[in-house]
Amino acid sequence: MAGTLLVPGIPFIALLLIAGSAAAWLAYVEWREFRSISRAYDMAMLAAHDGFWEWDPVTKALHVGTRLLEILGYDEDFLADTDGWLKLVHPDDRAAYNSAVAEHLKGKTVFFYCEYRVLAKDGTYRWIASRGLAVRDRHGKAYQMVGSVTDITERRTHQEEMEFLAQHDVLTGLPNRLLFSQQLHNAIVKAKERSCKLAVLFIDLDRFKNINDTLGHRAGDQLLQLVALRLKQEMPANCCLYRQGGDEFIVLINPISDANVAVDTALIFKEQITAPFLCGETDFFTSASIGISIFPEDAGDGETLLRHADTAMYEAKAAGGNAIRSHTPLMNQRVTFRMSLETRLRRALQEQQLELYFQPQVDTQTGQLVGAEALLRWHDGESQIPPDHFIPVAEECGLIVPIGDWVIEQAVTQINTWREQFGEIPPIAINLSPRQFWRPSVSQFILEKLQAAGLPSSALEVEITESVLLDAEGGSIEQLRHLRAAGITIALDDFGTGYSSLSYLQRLPIGTLKIDRSFINDLVLDDGSAGSDPLVRAIIAMAKSLSLRVVAEGVETVPQHRRLKTLGCDVLQGYLISRPLPAAEFAAKFLVHRSKVNTSLEYGPQG
Ligand code: C2E
Ligand code: CA
Ligand code: CA
């Protein structure tokens, strides 16, 4: 507005000096004119809620209109000059303000414009937008500047709030990944200039999903808040904490003297997270996997640095969680390998490189075949890739769903063929991954396939791990009940490695417990000590009390078999009886002469 209202006035002080001279009258008229224009201007500004100012760049004298005084809460003529005004300008805005004035005085800008904060009388800062224009002499030298100010505090506050919201996480109040990437970028620029190091820590809570699933999302949110609070409270001065999303946090350590310091710091965070969190009446226990990457060793840009920290975190998670890993070039190789594995696995499905092997399960007492587990095999034309390597990849990329469908269809077809050849055979168990329960209905799919083949549901068994039960999102428990109601037995795999409690098991549609191989392995130790004997004994006793059938996995030796027999384990599975075999071999060995008792226990157990 001031830009359109040019005041060709003479500075106020100059007027006094020339009063009385011949030119004084003229000047006086001009001054009157200026004052009246200024007053009119003030009134216009008042109506527009703007404030008027007038400044002499030579004498530094400053006059401000009443509206500006009102905005800032000062009395009239509180400011003598520029220096007084500058003292009121927010220190962070002073440089920008000075440069905007200087640029305009030099004629580099068409008009002067600056948004800055000014200290008001009440001690708060007000945001003002100032716009002005220089009045110049014949040589272009500015001898006066006039302009207006608008109080934009509300807009800026609102804008700041919006910016804050865009850059912070609502749940924890921590800066978010957006702010992280900006600050990391700036930190890297500075670190490059100063040849400094910095570190990125990627923190991921272990099994956080279980907390959400078993205790509810509110409890999950609360835990995240508590973790954020605790970490923030103890954060060293050179660290900044961000929430990446979900149960992931990031710490930027800037600067850092060497990589070992990053590990030490990560260790402190890890311990803080493992200490119990009190939430209402309950104690929460959690742990974290932490990945570390260092600038400039691991990467020269923020994006790669974060990705490397993430990769290292995955390695920590793969090591069982509650662990810290620093990024190494080898990890990149593994990531690349995983990606190529995914591509190859997609092809494997199309090119029928997958096959089911069958491992017999026999009655502990009689040695008679009572079932078999179907286990997936992948031969990519060159070598056999173990399921432990490719199933986790398939689960992560979602390929487990089509692969799992293939397993179901293949198992049903195989059972059908065998039934045609050998009559009724014991049930064949298939493994189901948590992810398979995410889609509408894996249970429906299984039952349809059985029905289409004309098979009874007792022909098939399903093996799941505890992670399926904890993954309530897919309605997995309902689906399992559906299967159970249809007559399909459900076995809980790898029992003992997870968290299942007795009461929990009771509520689930489980018919069989498979004791994990690791316990069977330690059952009978060479030195004659008890090993896992008491544990296996307890598991078997518990299973009996719940009327569950018990299968021992990974039975490799005669002493293990004997011990399991004594302990009352129902079924054995393991290399002692047979390794998993291709379908034809399995049939030849276990289905053709099935009527004969004990064919499977060739060593002839004596009990
Ligand atoms: P799992 O379900 O616990 O399967 C048992 C594993 O133990 C099999 O390994 C089997 O070959 C091995 N094993 C059996 N007896 C012995 C023994 O006496 N000693 C030793 N050392 N090992 C024994 P495999 O076939 O390599 O499968 C590994 C895992 O891959 C399976 O563990 C299962 O979690 C997964 N898997 C295999 N097939 C499938 C499938 O079709 N679908 C899904 N979702 N997972 C599968
Ligand atoms: Ca299994
Ligand atoms: Ca198992």
XYZ file of C-alpha atoms and ligand atoms in Angstrom:
655
model
C 0.000 0.000 0.000
C 2.784 2.381 0.907
C 4.265 1.690 -2.478
C 1.344 3.397 -4.153
C 1.292 6.323 -1.769
C 4.435 8.324 -2.462
C 5.195 11.108 -0.021
C 7.589 13.620 -1.539
C 8.154 15.097 1.898
C 11.195 16.502 3.547
C 12.571 14.927 6.690
C 11.012 16.343 9.802
C 14.253 17.473 11.482
C 15.455 19.186 8.308
C 12.303 21.226 8.354
C 13.083 22.659 11.730
C 16.563 23.636 10.623
C 15.359 25.562 7.646
C 12.471 27.260 9.416
C 12.598 31.012 9.042
C 14.411 31.021 5.727
C 12.750 31.951 2.472
C 12.327 28.405 1.517
C 10.869 27.711 4.890
C 7.404 28.679 3.911
C 7.420 26.306 1.014
C 8.921 23.650 3.142
C 6.388 24.319 5.832
C 3.607 23.878 3.323
C 5.171 20.647 2.207
C 5.534 19.555 5.782
C 1.912 20.386 6.542
C 1.003 18.467 3.472
C 3.177 15.599 4.616
C 1.669 15.635 8.095
C -1.838 15.715 6.773
C -1.104 13.003 4.272
C 0.605 11.084 7.057
C -2.416 11.520 9.285
C -4.745 10.522 6.476
C -2.442 7.625 5.810
C -2.490 6.687 9.496
C -6.254 6.658 9.431
C -6.316 4.571 6.294
C -3.809 2.215 7.874
C -5.841 2.092 11.038
C -8.854 1.058 9.047
C -6.747 -1.536 7.280
C -5.093 -2.543 10.531
C -1.784 -1.538 9.074
C 0.850 0.722 10.564
C 2.721 3.479 8.882
C 6.429 4.354 9.204
C 8.818 6.859 7.821
C 12.588 6.625 8.036
C 15.565 8.720 7.110
C 18.444 6.561 5.919
C 20.941 9.358 6.532
C 20.042 10.536 10.029
C 18.467 7.162 10.923
C 15.503 9.043 12.410
C 12.381 6.919 12.510
C 8.735 7.857 12.847
C 6.041 5.327 13.261
C 2.276 5.641 13.058
C -0.062 4.946 15.919
C -1.174 1.630 14.510
C 2.343 0.232 14.648
C 2.599 1.460 18.215
C -0.641 -0.263 18.919
C 0.524 -3.504 17.394
C 3.590 -3.480 19.595
C 2.002 -1.871 22.645
C 4.471 1.037 22.960
C 3.898 4.692 23.710
C 4.337 7.363 21.133
C 7.869 8.275 20.076
C 9.384 5.378 21.923
C 11.958 4.970 19.208
C 14.493 7.538 18.334
C 16.323 5.743 15.558
C 17.167 2.642 13.619
C 19.398 1.195 16.319
C 16.559 1.241 18.800
C 14.327 -0.473 16.270
C 16.945 -3.057 15.374
C 17.259 -4.009 19.022
C 13.598 -4.967 18.936
C 13.978 -7.153 15.830
C 14.301 -10.860 16.637
C 18.007 -11.801 16.529
C 17.269 -14.580 14.022
C 15.557 -12.125 11.669
C 18.018 -9.223 11.924
C 20.291 -10.298 9.075
C 17.407 -10.805 6.654
C 15.870 -7.489 7.670
C 19.122 -5.542 7.245
C 19.828 -7.078 3.902
C 16.304 -6.351 2.609
C 16.734 -2.678 3.612
C 20.220 -2.454 2.104
C 19.156 -4.084 -1.160
C 16.346 -1.652 -1.604
C 18.431 1.403 -0.702
C 20.936 0.296 -3.332
C 18.072 0.128 -5.794
C 18.325 -3.599 -6.277
C 14.682 -4.231 -5.410
C 11.584 -2.466 -6.720
C 10.259 -2.143 -3.197
C 11.296 -3.182 0.273
C 9.526 -6.207 1.740
C 10.362 -8.242 4.807
C 8.508 -10.504 7.247
C 10.127 -10.484 10.669
C 9.543 -10.618 14.376
C 9.584 -7.568 16.619
C 9.655 -7.523 20.392
C 6.432 -6.065 21.749
C 6.141 -4.265 25.054
C 4.624 -7.307 26.725
C 7.801 -9.286 26.017
C 6.356 -11.424 23.217
C 7.417 -11.268 19.620
C 4.921 -10.109 16.998
C 5.310 -11.105 13.366
C 5.041 -8.146 11.046
C 5.165 -7.808 7.282
C 6.813 -4.546 6.313
C 6.619 -3.046 2.877
C 8.242 0.230 1.854
C 9.621 2.424 -0.867
C 12.633 4.729 -0.968
C 12.304 8.327 -2.090
C 15.381 9.274 -4.086
C 17.082 12.457 -5.135
C 18.109 13.276 -8.679
C 21.165 11.039 -8.373
C 19.083 8.170 -7.285
C 20.287 8.374 -3.708
C 17.617 7.482 -1.181
C 16.946 10.221 1.343
C 13.733 8.874 2.743
C 11.880 5.613 3.066
C 8.209 5.250 3.803
C 6.108 2.231 4.217
C 3.564 0.242 6.100
C 3.507 -2.750 8.376
C 0.847 -5.393 8.840
C 0.499 -7.579 11.897
C 0.787 -11.107 10.521
C 1.307 -12.839 13.860
C -1.831 -14.888 13.498
C -1.010 -16.048 9.988
C 2.591 -16.873 10.912
C 1.534 -18.684 14.073
C -0.951 -20.675 12.082
C 1.677 -21.308 9.428
C 4.149 -22.379 12.107
C 1.578 -24.715 13.582
C 0.941 -26.218 10.170
C 4.660 -26.567 9.591
C 5.087 -28.128 13.004
C 2.323 -30.613 12.291
C 3.784 -31.473 8.909
C 7.151 -32.102 10.486
C 6.156 -33.841 13.698
C 4.495 -37.030 14.703
C 1.159 -36.521 16.416
C 1.389 -39.542 18.729
C 4.796 -38.895 20.254
C 5.385 -35.243 19.378
C 8.760 -36.223 17.976
C 10.076 -34.758 14.721
C 9.061 -37.035 11.874
C 10.876 -38.576 8.944
C 10.353 -35.450 6.823
C 12.219 -33.273 9.281
C 14.767 -36.034 9.703
C 15.627 -36.101 6.027
C 15.917 -32.292 5.926
C 18.074 -32.151 9.035
C 20.168 -35.098 7.924
C 20.761 -33.362 4.601
C 21.851 -30.153 6.350
C 23.989 -32.116 8.795
C 25.749 -33.873 5.919
C 26.455 -30.577 4.142
C 28.030 -29.211 7.345
C 29.886 -32.446 8.089
C 31.390 -32.339 4.591
C 32.595 -28.760 5.093
C 34.118 -29.549 8.454
C 35.263 -33.096 7.656
C 33.193 -34.479 10.523
C 31.460 -37.837 10.998
C 27.874 -38.452 11.925
C 25.809 -41.535 12.662
C 22.293 -42.703 11.902
C 20.698 -45.236 14.264
C 17.647 -47.099 13.034
C 15.692 -48.453 16.013
C 12.880 -50.951 15.564
C 10.963 -52.454 18.461
C 10.912 -56.245 18.476
C 7.585 -58.060 18.118
C 5.707 -54.804 18.584
C 2.904 -56.266 16.521
C 2.306 -58.850 19.220
C 1.652 -56.103 21.751
C -0.801 -54.438 19.389
C -2.498 -57.742 18.666
C -2.699 -59.122 22.172
C -3.134 -55.951 24.243
C -4.783 -53.691 21.677
C -3.770 -50.630 19.720
C -4.226 -48.263 22.641
C -1.656 -50.164 24.645
C 0.606 -50.196 21.582
C 0.278 -46.420 21.220
C 0.985 -45.937 24.889
C 4.113 -48.029 24.692
C 5.354 -45.991 21.723
C 4.789 -42.799 23.698
C 6.624 -44.200 26.702
C 9.552 -45.346 24.594
C 9.751 -41.921 22.906
C 9.605 -40.156 26.246
C 12.272 -42.284 27.879
C 14.666 -42.076 24.968
C 14.167 -38.335 24.658
C 14.740 -37.673 28.334
C 18.105 -39.356 28.309
C 19.202 -38.170 24.879
C 22.781 -36.851 24.818
C 23.162 -33.290 23.526
C 24.583 -34.300 20.144
C 21.656 -36.674 19.438
C 18.245 -36.011 18.001
C 15.366 -38.491 18.094
C 12.812 -38.863 15.295
C 9.875 -41.188 14.710
C 10.193 -42.839 11.357
C 6.733 -44.407 11.559
C 5.113 -47.437 13.183
C 7.479 -48.825 15.794
C 10.538 -47.353 14.110
C 12.642 -44.557 15.561
C 15.732 -42.839 14.227
C 18.537 -41.147 16.107
C 20.878 -38.736 14.386
C 24.198 -38.404 16.207
C 25.912 -35.279 14.996
C 28.824 -34.975 15.167
C 30.505 -38.167 16.296
C 34.194 -38.783 16.896
C 34.220 -42.405 15.744
C 32.005 -45.368 14.977
C 32.549 -46.978 18.392
C 30.793 -44.086 20.059
C 27.720 -44.829 17.916
C 27.733 -48.429 19.126
C 28.097 -47.315 22.756
C 25.223 -44.875 22.344
C 23.086 -47.549 20.678
C 23.825 -49.827 23.622
C 22.463 -47.234 26.037
C 19.259 -46.909 23.981
C 18.922 -50.674 23.754
C 19.157 -50.988 27.532
C 16.699 -48.158 28.090
C 14.202 -49.944 25.895
C 14.632 -53.306 27.642
C 13.869 -51.856 31.066
C 10.161 -52.400 31.863
C 7.665 -49.668 31.039
C 4.949 -49.130 33.594
C 1.636 -48.479 31.929
C -1.339 -48.286 34.258
C -1.091 -51.422 36.349
C 0.882 -53.432 33.833
C 4.548 -53.682 33.102
C 5.420 -53.751 29.418
C 8.522 -55.518 28.299
C 9.983 -54.877 24.928
C 13.324 -54.834 23.180
C 14.763 -53.259 20.077
C 16.881 -54.096 17.077
C 19.246 -51.278 16.182
C 21.105 -50.707 12.917
C 23.925 -48.178 12.587
C 25.402 -46.408 9.584
C 28.174 -43.826 9.643
C 28.832 -40.826 7.404
C 31.047 -40.755 5.403
C 32.231 -44.378 5.752
C 28.967 -46.087 4.806
C 27.440 -43.521 2.462
C 27.853 -39.954 1.288
C 24.158 -39.076 1.038
C 21.285 -39.151 3.480
C 19.029 -41.541 1.625
C 21.685 -44.241 1.307
C 22.818 -43.672 4.874
C 19.297 -44.294 6.152
C 18.847 -47.328 3.913
C 22.094 -48.812 5.220
C 21.044 -48.246 8.827
C 17.748 -49.951 7.976
C 19.574 -52.907 6.410
C 21.775 -53.213 9.493
C 18.644 -53.116 11.668
C 17.227 -56.031 9.657
C 20.397 -57.982 10.359
C 19.984 -57.289 14.061
C 16.396 -58.495 13.806
C 17.433 -61.590 11.894
C 19.874 -62.373 14.704
C 16.856 -62.707 16.992
C 16.314 -59.054 17.947
C 17.488 -57.150 21.029
C 20.705 -56.634 19.111
C 22.847 -53.940 17.492
C 24.458 -54.203 14.072
C 26.693 -51.769 12.243
C 26.371 -51.598 8.505
C 28.951 -53.509 6.470
C 29.376 -53.766 2.681
C 28.604 -57.483 3.018
C 25.090 -56.561 4.117
C 24.512 -54.865 0.765
C 25.507 -58.067 -0.945
C 22.940 -59.917 1.100
C 20.254 -57.381 0.219
C 21.106 -57.758 -3.466
C 21.055 -61.508 -3.041
C 17.630 -61.359 -1.447
C 16.325 -59.247 -4.274
C 17.659 -61.635 -6.866
C 16.219 -64.494 -4.848
C 12.816 -62.865 -5.046
C 13.027 -62.568 -8.832
C 14.192 -66.145 -9.161
C 11.474 -67.365 -6.826
C 8.807 -65.700 -8.953
C 10.189 -67.576 -11.924
C 10.411 -70.811 -9.929
C 6.684 -70.733 -9.377
C 5.964 -70.246 -13.084
C 8.550 -72.754 -14.248
C 7.502 -75.429 -11.809
C 10.809 -75.658 -9.985
C 9.029 -76.320 -6.711
C 8.428 -79.763 -5.326
C 6.962 -81.277 -2.188
C 8.998 -83.748 -0.166
C 7.411 -85.896 2.505
C 8.773 -86.767 5.913
C 7.106 -89.653 7.774
C 5.699 -89.420 11.277
C 5.486 -92.662 13.226
C 3.846 -93.872 16.398
C 6.440 -93.778 19.203
C 5.297 -97.086 20.630
C 4.651 -99.165 17.503
C 6.704 -97.439 14.817
C 3.678 -97.450 12.562
C 3.229 -94.664 10.029
C 0.668 -92.199 11.391
C 1.223 -89.254 9.098
C 3.691 -87.238 7.069
C 4.716 -83.612 6.764
C 4.882 -82.059 3.309
C 7.996 -79.884 3.035
C 8.716 -77.533 0.196
C 11.797 -77.975 -1.975
C 13.172 -75.627 -4.617
C 15.675 -76.729 -7.206
C 16.513 -73.790 -9.457
C 18.184 -75.984 -12.076
C 21.612 -75.659 -10.475
C 21.200 -76.255 -6.797
C 18.717 -76.959 -4.067
C 17.782 -73.823 -2.093
C 16.743 -74.654 1.480
C 13.255 -73.506 2.552
C 14.785 -71.698 5.522
C 16.405 -69.362 2.972
C 13.565 -68.740 0.596
C 10.420 -68.979 2.754
C 11.273 -65.838 4.791
C 11.849 -63.960 1.508
C 8.577 -65.291 0.104
C 6.803 -64.211 3.281
C 8.252 -60.754 3.111
C 7.420 -60.107 -0.523
C 4.017 -61.770 -0.392
C 4.965 -64.579 -2.758
C 4.132 -66.996 0.042
C 0.456 -66.615 -0.883
C 0.693 -68.077 -4.421
C 3.379 -70.500 -3.219
C 1.170 -71.556 -0.303
C -1.750 -72.077 -2.708
C 0.498 -74.216 -4.847
C 1.461 -76.306 -1.776
C -2.191 -76.829 -0.863
C -3.150 -77.852 -4.395
C -0.094 -80.052 -4.823
C -0.629 -81.812 -1.469
C -4.289 -82.473 -2.281
C -3.384 -83.847 -5.726
C -0.704 -86.076 -4.200
C -2.996 -87.407 -1.492
C -5.579 -88.163 -4.154
C -3.101 -90.057 -6.301
C -1.853 -92.073 -3.319
C -5.374 -92.874 -2.197
C -6.119 -94.229 -5.637
C -2.950 -96.359 -5.472
C -2.856 -97.457 -1.846
C -6.324 -96.865 -0.439
C -6.685 -94.792 2.702
C -3.424 -93.264 3.925
C -2.564 -91.339 7.114
C -3.072 -87.567 6.997
C -0.513 -85.351 5.305
C 0.403 -82.119 7.078
C 1.098 -78.864 5.279
C 2.722 -75.732 6.733
C 0.830 -72.434 6.629
C 2.508 -69.035 7.065
C 0.874 -66.099 8.891
C 0.682 -64.113 5.702
C -1.536 -66.749 4.100
C -4.224 -65.865 6.612
C -4.303 -62.246 5.522
C -6.236 -62.946 2.377
C -9.999 -63.479 2.565
C -10.025 -67.153 3.403
C -7.273 -69.685 3.242
C -9.532 -72.059 5.174
C -12.195 -71.814 2.486
C -9.568 -72.423 -0.180
C -8.333 -75.595 1.570
C -11.814 -76.997 2.101
C -12.783 -76.290 -1.519
C -9.694 -78.068 -2.827
C -10.388 -81.111 -0.651
C -13.999 -81.167 -1.711
C -13.149 -80.810 -5.408
C -10.826 -83.805 -5.098
C -13.491 -85.755 -3.239
C -11.263 -86.131 -0.184
C -12.395 -86.166 3.447
C -11.007 -83.349 5.560
C -9.227 -85.899 7.743
C -6.846 -86.455 4.793
C -5.079 -83.179 5.558
C -3.474 -81.560 8.575
C -2.345 -77.996 9.000
C 0.803 -76.845 10.815
C 1.008 -73.295 12.049
C 3.401 -71.401 14.282
C 2.474 -69.129 17.151
C 3.021 -66.094 14.964
C -0.168 -67.112 13.122
C -2.122 -67.007 16.371
C -0.682 -63.655 17.345
C -1.393 -62.191 13.948
C -5.036 -61.532 14.719
C -5.530 -59.061 11.874
C -6.329 -61.708 9.317
C -8.925 -63.293 11.573
C -6.624 -66.301 11.660
C -8.210 -67.812 14.765
C -11.672 -67.798 13.153
C -10.214 -69.433 10.074
C -8.530 -72.096 12.193
C -11.799 -72.751 14.031
C -13.447 -73.099 10.656
C -10.869 -75.739 9.634
C -11.099 -77.517 12.953
C -14.898 -77.608 12.749
C -14.581 -79.166 9.301
C -12.455 -81.956 10.812
C -8.923 -80.814 9.979
C -6.366 -81.243 12.758
C -4.240 -78.212 13.548
C -0.719 -78.669 14.861
C 1.236 -75.970 16.665
C 4.732 -76.084 15.183
C 8.079 -75.320 16.828
C 6.467 -75.418 20.254
C 8.601 -74.071 23.077
C 10.385 -71.418 21.057
C 7.660 -68.801 21.422
C 5.496 -67.468 24.178
C 2.448 -69.719 24.274
C 1.045 -70.017 27.715
C -1.059 -72.879 28.907
C -4.213 -70.809 29.243
C -3.687 -69.440 25.791
C -3.468 -72.885 24.238
C -6.661 -73.960 25.899
C -8.670 -71.377 24.014
C -7.291 -72.304 20.617
C -8.414 -74.918 18.161
C -5.148 -76.853 18.417
C -5.058 -80.656 18.321
C -1.328 -81.368 18.188
C 1.821 -79.884 19.704
C 5.086 -80.308 17.854
C 7.989 -79.977 20.261
C 10.729 -77.989 18.610
C 13.787 -79.764 17.296
C 16.111 -77.785 19.581
C 14.618 -79.431 22.692
C 14.829 -82.912 21.224
C 18.413 -82.221 20.278
C 19.324 -81.484 23.908
C 17.160 -84.230 25.339
C 19.871 -86.768 25.991
C 23.285 -85.233 26.471
C 26.550 -87.123 25.994
C 27.689 -86.303 29.506
C 24.564 -87.914 30.908
C 23.191 -84.632 32.292
C 19.505 -83.808 32.156
C 19.613 -81.324 29.243
C 16.136 -80.327 28.151
C 14.622 -83.466 29.696
C 12.640 -81.673 32.444
C 11.272 -79.227 29.903
C 10.185 -81.899 27.438
C 8.668 -83.851 30.300
C 6.699 -80.757 31.368
C 5.544 -80.027 27.817
C 4.313 -83.587 27.383
C 2.509 -83.558 30.738
C 0.883 -80.250 29.910
C -0.171 -81.442 26.460
C -1.722 -84.571 27.961
C -3.712 -82.481 30.418
C -5.105 -80.530 27.491
C -5.722 -83.737 25.498
C -3.250 -82.675 22.849
C -1.277 -85.133 20.794
C 2.503 -84.603 21.035
C 4.904 -84.927 18.115
C 8.653 -84.779 18.680
C 10.475 -83.124 15.777
C 14.034 -83.785 14.717
C 14.514 -87.140 16.400
C 17.934 -88.279 15.233
C 19.147 -90.919 17.670
C 18.006 -94.114 19.293
C 18.524 -92.738 22.836
C 16.288 -89.782 21.957
C 13.611 -92.179 20.738
C 13.860 -94.286 23.885
C 13.609 -91.270 26.125
C 10.586 -89.923 24.257
C 8.928 -93.284 24.502
C 9.410 -93.287 28.259
C 8.128 -89.740 28.549
C 4.952 -90.726 26.716
C 5.439 -88.722 23.506
C 2.906 -89.897 20.913
C 4.613 -89.386 17.576
C 8.168 -89.175 16.252
C 9.475 -87.312 13.247
C 13.119 -87.022 12.319
C 16.114 -88.291 10.441
C 16.134 -91.393 12.642
C 13.070 -92.569 10.773
C 13.721 -90.803 7.505
C 14.747 -87.550 5.930
C 12.068 -85.805 3.883
C 11.791 -87.756 0.596
C 10.480 -87.066 -2.901
C 6.916 -88.334 -3.332
C 7.815 -91.525 -5.251
C 10.514 -92.513 -2.779
C 8.274 -91.774 0.181
C 5.535 -93.947 -1.331
C 7.913 -96.801 -2.096
C 9.353 -96.755 1.384
C 6.349 -95.971 3.546
C 3.107 -96.482 1.693
C 3.611 -99.705 -0.275
C 4.272 -101.918 2.751
C 2.321 -99.896 5.192
C 0.517 -102.855 6.671
C 3.770 -104.060 8.198
C 4.380 -102.617 11.618
C 7.792 -101.129 12.320
C 9.093 -100.873 8.762
C 9.867 -97.282 9.513
C 12.041 -97.946 12.526
C 14.701 -99.967 10.820
C 16.987 -100.024 13.793
C 14.273 -102.053 15.534
C 13.694 -100.138 18.740
C 13.834 -102.169 21.860
C 12.109 -99.512 23.953
P 9.483 -77.073 10.077
O 8.045 -76.928 9.737
O 9.850 -77.050 11.511
O 9.950 -78.396 9.370
C 10.805 -79.302 9.938
C 12.178 -79.105 9.452
O 13.056 -79.923 10.201
C 12.355 -79.508 7.995
O 13.338 -78.679 7.437
C 12.917 -80.901 8.125
O 13.641 -81.312 7.003
C 13.806 -80.738 9.323
N 14.060 -81.990 10.020
C 13.211 -83.038 10.156
N 13.800 -83.999 10.877
C 15.012 -83.565 11.234
C 16.095 -84.131 12.001
O 16.037 -85.252 12.511
N 17.200 -83.367 12.168
C 17.309 -82.147 11.606
N 18.444 -81.473 11.808
N 16.323 -81.585 10.875
C 15.191 -82.304 10.694
P 13.102 -78.041 6.046
O 12.409 -78.983 5.147
O 14.409 -77.481 5.651
O 12.084 -76.892 6.352
C 12.475 -75.824 7.122
C 11.309 -74.966 7.432
O 10.779 -74.358 6.262
C 10.130 -75.701 8.004
O 10.333 -75.927 9.343
C 9.012 -74.757 7.741
O 9.005 -73.742 8.721
C 9.412 -74.141 6.427
N 8.657 -74.799 5.370
C 8.945 -75.910 4.689
N 7.987 -76.184 3.787
C 7.056 -75.216 3.897
C 5.809 -74.935 3.237
O 5.333 -75.647 2.377
N 5.139 -73.801 3.635
C 5.617 -72.994 4.607
N 4.927 -71.937 4.941
N 6.758 -73.248 5.265
C 7.483 -74.340 4.908
Ca 6.295 -77.848 10.194
Ca 8.881 -77.350 13.242
